[in-house]
Coordinates of C-alpha atoms in Angstrom, one line a residue:
X1 CA 7.9 63.4 167.8
X2 CA 5.4 66.1 168.9
X3 CA 5.1 66.7 172.5
X4 CA 1.6 65.1 172.4
X5 CA 2.8 62.4 170.4
X6 CA 5.5 61.8 173.5
X7 CA 2.4 61.8 176.2
X8 CA 0.4 59.6 174.3
X9 CA 3.3 57.1 174.6
X10 CA 3.5 57.5 177.7
X11 CA -0.3 57.6 179.0
X12 CA 0.1 54.1 177.3
X13 CA 3.5 53.4 179.1
X14 CA 1.6 53.8 182.1
X15 CA -2.3 53.0 182.4
X16 CA -2.6 49.6 183.3
X17 CA 1.5 49.7 185.5
X18 CA 1.3 50.6 189.3
X19 CA 3.0 52.8 191.5
X20 CA 5.8 51.5 192.3
X21 CA 7.0 54.4 194.4
X22 CA 6.0 58.1 195.5
X23 CA 8.6 60.8 197.4
X24 CA 7.4 64.0 198.6
X25 CA 10.1 66.6 198.6
X26 CA 9.2 70.0 200.1
X27 CA 5.8 70.5 197.9
X28 CA 6.9 68.7 195.5
X29 CA 5.4 65.2 194.4
X30 CA 7.1 62.6 192.1
X31 CA 5.1 59.4 191.5
X32 CA 7.4 56.2 190.1
X33 CA 5.9 53.8 188.2
X34 CA 7.7 50.6 186.7
X35 CA 11.2 52.8 189.5
X36 CA 12.2 53.8 192.1
X37 CA 14.2 56.8 192.6
X38 CA 17.8 56.5 191.2
X39 CA 17.0 53.0 189.4
X40 CA 16.7 54.3 185.6
X41 CA 13.8 52.3 184.7
X42 CA 9.8 53.5 184.5
X43 CA 8.2 57.1 184.6
X44 CA 8.4 59.9 186.9
X45 CA 5.4 62.2 187.0
X46 CA 6.5 65.4 189.2
X47 CA 4.5 67.5 190.0
X48 CA 4.9 71.0 191.5
X49 CA 4.2 73.2 192.5
X50 CA 0.6 73.2 192.7
X51 CA -1.5 69.7 193.3
X52 CA -3.7 67.7 195.2
X53 CA -5.0 64.4 195.6
X54 CA -8.7 63.6 196.5
X55 CA -10.3 60.7 196.9
X56 CA -14.4 60.1 195.3
X57 CA -15.5 62.8 198.5
X58 CA -12.7 65.0 200.0
X59 CA -9.6 66.2 199.1
X60 CA -6.6 64.1 201.5
X61 CA -4.1 66.3 201.4
X62 CA -2.3 69.2 198.7
X63 CA 1.3 71.1 198.2
X64 CA 0.2 73.8 200.5
X65 CA 0.2 71.7 203.6
X66 CA 3.3 69.7 202.5
X67 CA 5.2 73.3 202.6
X68 CA 7.2 73.3 206.2
X69 CA 5.7 76.7 208.4
X70 CA 8.1 78.4 210.3
X71 CA 6.1 79.5 212.3
X72 CA 4.2 77.1 213.7
X73 CA 4.2 74.9 216.7
X74 CA 5.7 71.8 214.8
X75 CA 7.0 74.0 211.3
X76 CA 6.1 69.9 209.5
X77 CA 3.7 68.7 211.1
X78 CA 1.5 69.6 207.5
X79 CA 4.4 67.8 205.9
X80 CA 3.8 64.6 208.0
X81 CA -0.1 64.6 207.1
X82 CA 0.9 65.3 203.8
X83 CA 3.2 62.6 203.6
X84 CA 1.7 59.7 204.7
X85 CA -1.7 60.7 203.2
X86 CA 0.5 60.3 199.5
X87 CA 1.9 56.8 200.6
X88 CA -2.0 55.9 199.8
X89 CA -0.2 56.0 196.2
X90 CA 2.0 53.3 196.4
X91 CA 0.4 50.5 195.0
X92 CA -2.5 52.0 193.0
X93 CA -3.4 51.2 189.2
X94 CA -2.8 53.7 186.9
X95 CA -6.5 54.0 186.0
X96 CA -6.4 57.0 182.8
X97 CA -3.6 59.5 182.4
X98 CA -5.1 63.1 180.6
X99 CA -4.8 67.2 180.0
X100 CA -6.7 69.6 180.4
X101 CA -7.2 71.4 177.2
X102 CA -7.9 74.6 178.7
X103 CA -5.7 74.6 182.0
X104 CA -3.4 71.9 181.1
X105 CA -3.2 70.5 184.4
X106 CA -2.4 66.9 184.2
X107 CA -5.2 64.4 186.1
X108 CA -4.0 60.5 187.1
X109 CA -7.0 58.1 188.0
X110 CA -5.9 55.2 189.8
X111 CA -8.1 52.8 191.3
X112 CA -9.7 52.8 194.6
X113 CA -11.1 56.1 193.5
X114 CA -8.4 58.4 193.9
X115 CA -7.6 60.8 191.5
X116 CA -4.1 63.2 191.7
X117 CA -3.8 66.3 189.9
X118 CA -2.1 69.8 189.0
X119 CA -4.2 72.9 189.3
X120 CA -2.4 76.7 187.3
X121 CA -1.7 79.2 189.3
X122 CA 0.3 81.2 187.1
X123 CA -0.8 81.3 183.2
X124 CA 3.1 82.3 182.7
X125 CA 4.8 79.7 184.9
X126 CA 8.0 77.9 183.0
X127 CA 6.6 74.1 183.9
X128 CA 3.8 73.1 186.0
X129 CA 4.7 69.4 185.7
X130 CA 6.8 67.1 183.6
X131 CA 6.9 63.5 183.0
X132 CA 10.0 61.8 183.2
X133 CA 11.6 58.5 181.3
X134 CA 14.0 57.3 183.5
X135 CA 15.7 55.5 181.5
X136 CA 16.5 58.0 178.2
X137 CA 16.0 61.3 180.0
X138 CA 13.4 62.5 178.1
X139 CA 11.2 64.9 179.6
X140 CA 7.8 66.2 178.8
X141 CA 7.1 69.3 180.3
X142 CA 4.0 71.4 180.4
X143 CA 4.5 74.9 181.0
X144 CA 1.4 78.0 181.6
X145 CA 1.1 77.3 177.8
X146 CA 2.1 74.4 175.9
X147 CA 3.4 70.9 175.8
X148 CA 7.5 70.7 175.3
X149 CA 10.6 68.3 175.0
X150 CA 13.0 68.9 177.1
X151 CA 16.1 67.1 175.5
X152 CA 17.6 64.3 177.8
X153 CA 20.1 66.0 181.0
X154 CA 23.7 65.2 180.7

């Protein structure tokens, strides 16, 4: 199987399905469809390091806001705001999943006018995002230059 055919398979498995869970870990966002952390089902989209969530009029939050700010009065204030904003993903149907041909950015469109997207900030990075099949542990990874398939984790 090629990385492009695996992406097409994952897209087919995602479109029309509902986001069942989300996890914000520092500034990494994990979006679960047909599964929850640790249950071995469905697909997980892992977006790190740079992503944002927007509606049709403005950006709701992004990875930078979710970072812990050691010098701030409340170091977790931004993280808490970001966590509240990404709660809007849960229960939404996936309308489309695309990869920008030039940048490799992942674009997930959901009902209610929400769009979750990555944006490349370093074209030499070894991982912009990945999609994981939680049953087989197989991962489709986007680097700064191409898609690759990682063998199942052991």
